[in-house]
Structure formats: C-alpha cells, structure tokens
Amino acid sequence: MAVHDFEDTTGSALDLVETSFLTLTESPGGLGVNGADFPGLADRWFGLRDLRVEMTRPQASWATRNAVWAFLLAARDVDAWKVAAVGMAMPALRHITATLAPVYRGEAADLDAEVLTGFIDVYAGLPAGTRGIPGRLAFGAYEAGLVEVAGYRKPGMDLPVLGALPRPWLEPRWLLAQAVERAVISPPDARLLALTRLQGVTVAAVSERSGVPGEELAIRRDAAELELAVAVGAGELGPGTGGGR
C-alpha cells in the first residue's frame, strides 16, 4: 500500500482511507477481532470501528494497545488489513494534521499525504516484536508532518511541536524529557515549554513569577521549539532513537 493508492480528486488521502476503512468494517461481516485474544479487552467480538473507539479511551492500557497493534502489524501482508491499520490510526493522524494545518502554507491535502506517508513507511518497515509499536507508528506520522510544516510555515506562526503529538499514542512530557536528556534543549527551556504549551500558563505570568522579561521568554520558547523540530527531523528524538521507548 502506498499513498498513490489513495490519490483522487474527491478528497485527501486520509479522507479516502477513512472511506475504505468504513466500507471494510461495515456490519455485518466487517473486519473485527476476538477480544479474548488481547489483554484488557472483553471476551466478545469487536468490529474494528468499536475497537478504534476502545483504543482511544484513556483507560485503555499500554499492554492492550500494543497487543492490538502487534496483531495489525502481523497482518500487514493482507491488503484489507493494511487499510484497516491506517483506519485504526485515523484519530492520531487527524490530530496531527488538524494541529499542524493552521501553520502550513501549503494545501491541506498535501499535509495529509505527508502524514500518511510517514505512518505507512514505519508500518511497512517495523520489525515484528518491536516494543512500543503504537508510539513508533504515530511518531513516524508526526515526524513527517512536522518536517513538512517546519519547512513551509506561515510567517509569524508558532510551530505546535508539542501540541501535534497525539495522545495517548505519544506524551509531550516524554519528548521534553528525552530532549533534555540528549541536550537538545535546556532544562529551563523544557520547563518553559511545559508551563506555557502544556499547562496553559501565559508567557506574561511566567515573566511575572520569574522576573525574566516576557520578550526574552518568548524568544527562548520559539528557539526551543525550533530546536525540537530540527532534532525530530534529524532522527535525534523519538521512540527507538537510542533509549527511546
């Protein structure tokens, strides 16, 4: 399966995959799994539409998500299951594109295609038995989208490096911790990003607390986000990049 398999004038690549996913999973007779085969799922039949909802619930355990995605990875030689896998990842892919699109100077359909390509490339090449399959797949999509937008960003727009990370697939605090550990950004800049990007604290409030001028903090934050984006694009950060989960 490649992105050109979904090229059409009636919608973006993600739109077309979603349409195919809904067709493949239509009841009765649609694709599904036996919940008893996966830890944490009820002993019943799950159509993939229902399973997709289950996988997006905060209470879905890491073990459950990883087991489901190990199954989807093992089934990738079957075309229908390739489409199903992308469909199962659609909430994460849509989050990435929706967060990055306002900053992007290009066409939304082009961004969709880049994100889909990033996901498919990892899905096609990831060895069976890999740990942290969901995070690695989502990061492939995230990295592709971030690199595309970073190189074609609207002037004066902040790059949503942390906001584009899809939860529960990937945790922004984990990326910040990895970036500090690898000296991509400093601990103070990581705290600044956590406060202003993850906790919603304004730069003005941080300035008042710290005594550091707001303009200086804003410049530091922009620089730190750019450093994160460059490191992600260079393969220096992310799952499986040496000590990553």
Coordinates of C-alpha atoms in Angstrom, one line a residue:
M1 CA 0.0 0.0 0.0
A2 CA 1.3 3.4 -0.9
V3 CA -0.1 6.9 -0.8
H4 CA -0.7 7.0 -4.5
D5 CA -3.2 4.1 -4.0
F6 CA -5.5 6.8 -2.4
E7 CA -4.9 9.6 -4.9
D8 CA -8.2 11.0 -6.1
T9 CA -9.8 14.4 -6.8
T10 CA -12.7 13.9 -4.4
G11 CA -10.8 14.1 -1.1
S12 CA -7.4 13.9 0.6
A13 CA -5.5 10.6 1.1
L14 CA -6.8 10.4 4.7
D15 CA -10.4 11.0 3.6
L16 CA -10.1 8.2 1.1
V17 CA -8.6 5.8 3.6
E18 CA -11.3 6.6 6.1
T19 CA -13.9 5.8 3.4
S20 CA -12.3 2.5 2.7
F21 CA -12.0 1.7 6.4
L22 CA -15.7 2.3 6.9
T23 CA -16.5 0.1 4.0
L24 CA -14.3 -2.8 5.3
T25 CA -15.7 -2.6 8.8
E26 CA -19.4 -2.2 7.9
S27 CA -21.6 -4.7 9.8
P28 CA -22.5 -7.5 9.4
G29 CA -19.4 -9.2 8.1
G30 CA -16.9 -6.4 8.5
L31 CA -13.4 -6.8 9.8
G32 CA -13.0 -7.4 13.5
V33 CA -11.2 -9.3 16.2
N34 CA -12.0 -11.5 19.2
G35 CA -11.4 -9.5 22.3
A36 CA -10.3 -12.6 24.2
D37 CA -7.1 -12.6 22.2
F38 CA -6.0 -9.3 23.7
P39 CA -5.2 -8.4 27.3
G40 CA -7.7 -6.0 28.8
L41 CA -10.5 -6.5 26.2
A42 CA -13.8 -8.1 26.9
D43 CA -14.4 -11.7 25.7
R44 CA -16.5 -10.7 22.7
W45 CA -16.3 -9.8 19.1
F46 CA -15.1 -6.3 18.4
G47 CA -15.8 -4.8 15.0
L48 CA -12.8 -2.5 14.1
R49 CA -15.0 0.6 14.4
D50 CA -15.7 -0.3 18.0
L51 CA -12.1 -1.4 18.6
R52 CA -10.9 2.0 17.3
V53 CA -13.1 3.7 19.9
E54 CA -11.7 1.4 22.7
M55 CA -8.1 2.2 21.7
T56 CA -8.7 5.9 22.1
R57 CA -10.1 5.7 25.6
P58 CA -7.6 7.0 28.3
Q59 CA -8.3 3.8 30.3
A60 CA -7.0 1.5 27.5
S61 CA -3.8 0.1 28.8
W62 CA -0.4 0.2 27.1
A63 CA -0.5 -3.6 27.0
T64 CA -3.8 -3.6 25.2
R65 CA -2.9 -1.0 22.6
N66 CA 0.5 -2.7 22.0
A67 CA -1.1 -6.1 21.6
V68 CA -3.7 -4.8 19.1
W69 CA -1.1 -3.1 17.1
A70 CA 1.2 -6.1 17.2
F71 CA -1.7 -8.0 15.6
L72 CA -2.2 -5.3 13.0
L73 CA 1.5 -5.3 12.2
A74 CA 1.5 -9.1 11.7
A75 CA -1.5 -8.8 9.3
R76 CA 0.1 -6.2 7.0
D77 CA 0.7 -8.7 4.2
V78 CA -3.1 -8.6 3.6
D79 CA -4.3 -5.5 1.7
A80 CA -7.5 -5.2 3.6
W81 CA -5.7 -5.2 6.9
K82 CA -3.2 -2.6 5.7
V83 CA -6.1 -0.2 5.1
A84 CA -7.6 -1.3 8.4
A85 CA -4.4 -0.4 10.2
V86 CA -4.4 3.1 8.8
G87 CA -8.1 3.5 9.7
M88 CA -7.3 2.4 13.2
A89 CA -4.7 5.1 13.5
M90 CA -7.0 7.8 12.0
P91 CA -7.7 9.6 15.3
A92 CA -4.0 10.1 15.7
L93 CA -3.4 11.1 12.1
R94 CA -6.3 13.5 12.1
H95 CA -5.0 15.1 15.3
I96 CA -1.6 15.6 13.8
T97 CA -2.9 17.2 10.6
A98 CA -5.5 19.3 12.4
T99 CA -2.9 20.8 14.7
L100 CA -0.3 21.5 12.1
A101 CA -2.6 22.7 9.2
P102 CA -3.2 26.2 10.6
V103 CA 0.5 26.8 10.4
Y104 CA 1.0 25.3 7.0
R105 CA 1.4 27.5 3.9
G106 CA 0.6 24.5 1.6
E107 CA -2.6 22.6 0.8
A108 CA -4.2 20.6 3.5
A109 CA -4.3 17.6 1.1
D110 CA -0.6 17.7 0.7
L111 CA -0.1 17.7 4.5
D112 CA -2.5 14.8 4.8
A113 CA -0.4 12.9 2.2
E114 CA 2.9 13.6 4.1
V115 CA 1.5 12.4 7.4
L116 CA 0.0 9.3 5.8
T117 CA 3.3 8.5 4.1
G118 CA 5.2 8.9 7.4
F119 CA 2.8 6.4 9.0
I120 CA 2.9 3.9 6.2
D121 CA 6.7 4.0 5.9
V122 CA 7.1 3.0 9.6
Y123 CA 4.2 0.4 9.4
A124 CA 5.8 -1.3 6.4
G125 CA 9.3 -1.4 7.8
L126 CA 8.8 -2.0 11.6
P127 CA 10.1 -5.5 12.6
A128 CA 7.6 -7.8 14.2
G129 CA 8.1 -8.0 18.0
T130 CA 9.1 -4.3 18.3
R131 CA 8.3 -2.7 21.6
G132 CA 6.1 0.4 21.7
I133 CA 4.5 -0.2 18.3
P134 CA 1.7 2.4 18.6
G135 CA 4.1 5.2 19.6
R136 CA 6.6 4.4 16.8
L137 CA 3.9 4.4 14.2
A138 CA 2.4 7.7 15.4
F139 CA 5.8 9.3 15.7
G140 CA 6.5 8.4 12.0
A141 CA 3.4 10.3 11.0
Y142 CA 4.2 13.2 13.4
E143 CA 7.7 13.5 12.2
A144 CA 6.7 13.6 8.5
G145 CA 4.1 16.2 9.2
L146 CA 6.3 18.3 11.4
V147 CA 9.2 18.4 8.9
E148 CA 6.8 19.3 6.1
V149 CA 5.3 22.2 8.1
A150 CA 8.6 23.4 9.5
G151 CA 9.9 23.9 6.0
Y152 CA 6.7 25.6 4.7
R153 CA 5.4 27.5 7.7
K154 CA 3.3 30.6 7.6
P155 CA 5.3 33.7 8.7
G156 CA 4.8 34.7 12.3
M157 CA 3.1 31.4 13.3
D158 CA 4.2 29.3 16.2
L159 CA 5.2 25.7 15.3
P160 CA 3.0 23.4 17.5
V161 CA 5.7 20.9 18.2
L162 CA 4.2 19.6 21.4
G163 CA 0.5 20.2 20.5
A164 CA 0.7 18.0 17.4
L165 CA 1.8 14.9 19.4
P166 CA -1.3 12.6 19.6
R167 CA -2.3 11.3 23.0
P168 CA -2.4 8.6 24.2
W169 CA -0.1 7.4 21.5
L170 CA 2.7 9.9 22.5
E171 CA 3.2 12.0 25.6
P172 CA 4.6 15.5 25.1
R173 CA 6.4 15.4 28.5
W174 CA 8.2 12.2 27.4
L175 CA 9.5 14.1 24.3
L176 CA 10.6 17.0 26.5
A177 CA 12.4 14.7 28.9
Q178 CA 14.2 12.9 26.1
A179 CA 15.2 16.3 24.6
V180 CA 16.7 17.4 27.9
E181 CA 18.5 14.1 28.4
R182 CA 20.1 14.4 24.9
A183 CA 20.9 18.1 25.4
V184 CA 18.7 19.3 22.5
I185 CA 17.1 21.9 24.8
S186 CA 18.0 23.0 28.3
P187 CA 16.0 22.1 31.5
P188 CA 14.8 25.7 31.9
D189 CA 13.5 25.8 28.4
A190 CA 11.8 22.4 28.8
R191 CA 10.1 23.8 31.9
L192 CA 9.1 26.9 30.0
L193 CA 7.5 24.8 27.2
A194 CA 5.8 22.6 29.8
L195 CA 4.3 25.6 31.5
T196 CA 3.2 27.6 28.5
R197 CA 2.4 24.9 26.0
L198 CA 1.1 22.0 28.2
Q199 CA -0.3 23.7 31.3
G200 CA -1.7 26.9 29.6
V201 CA 0.3 29.4 31.7
T202 CA 0.9 32.6 29.8
V203 CA 4.3 34.0 29.0
A204 CA 3.3 37.1 30.9
A205 CA 2.6 35.0 34.0
V206 CA 5.9 33.2 33.8
S207 CA 7.6 36.5 33.3
E208 CA 6.0 37.9 36.5
R209 CA 6.9 34.9 38.5
S210 CA 10.5 34.6 37.3
G211 CA 11.4 38.3 36.7
V212 CA 12.6 37.4 33.2
P213 CA 11.3 39.8 30.5
G214 CA 8.4 38.3 28.5
E215 CA 10.0 39.1 25.2
E216 CA 13.1 37.1 26.2
L217 CA 10.9 34.2 27.3
A218 CA 9.0 34.3 24.0
I219 CA 12.3 34.2 22.0
R220 CA 13.6 31.4 24.1
R221 CA 10.4 29.4 23.6
D222 CA 10.4 29.9 19.9
A223 CA 14.1 28.8 19.7
A224 CA 13.5 25.7 21.8
E225 CA 10.5 24.7 19.7
L226 CA 12.6 25.1 16.5
E227 CA 15.4 23.0 18.1
L228 CA 12.9 20.3 18.9
A229 CA 11.6 20.3 15.4
V230 CA 15.1 20.1 13.9
A231 CA 16.1 17.2 16.2
V232 CA 12.9 15.3 15.4
G233 CA 13.5 15.8 11.7
A234 CA 17.2 14.7 12.1
G235 CA 16.1 11.5 13.8
E236 CA 17.7 12.5 17.1
L237 CA 14.5 12.3 19.1
G238 CA 11.7 9.8 19.1
P239 CA 10.9 6.2 20.0
G240 CA 13.7 3.8 19.1
T241 CA 16.4 6.5 18.7
G242 CA 18.6 5.1 21.4
G243 CA 17.0 4.6 24.7
G244 CA 13.6 5.7 23.4
R245 CA 10.6 3.6 24.4

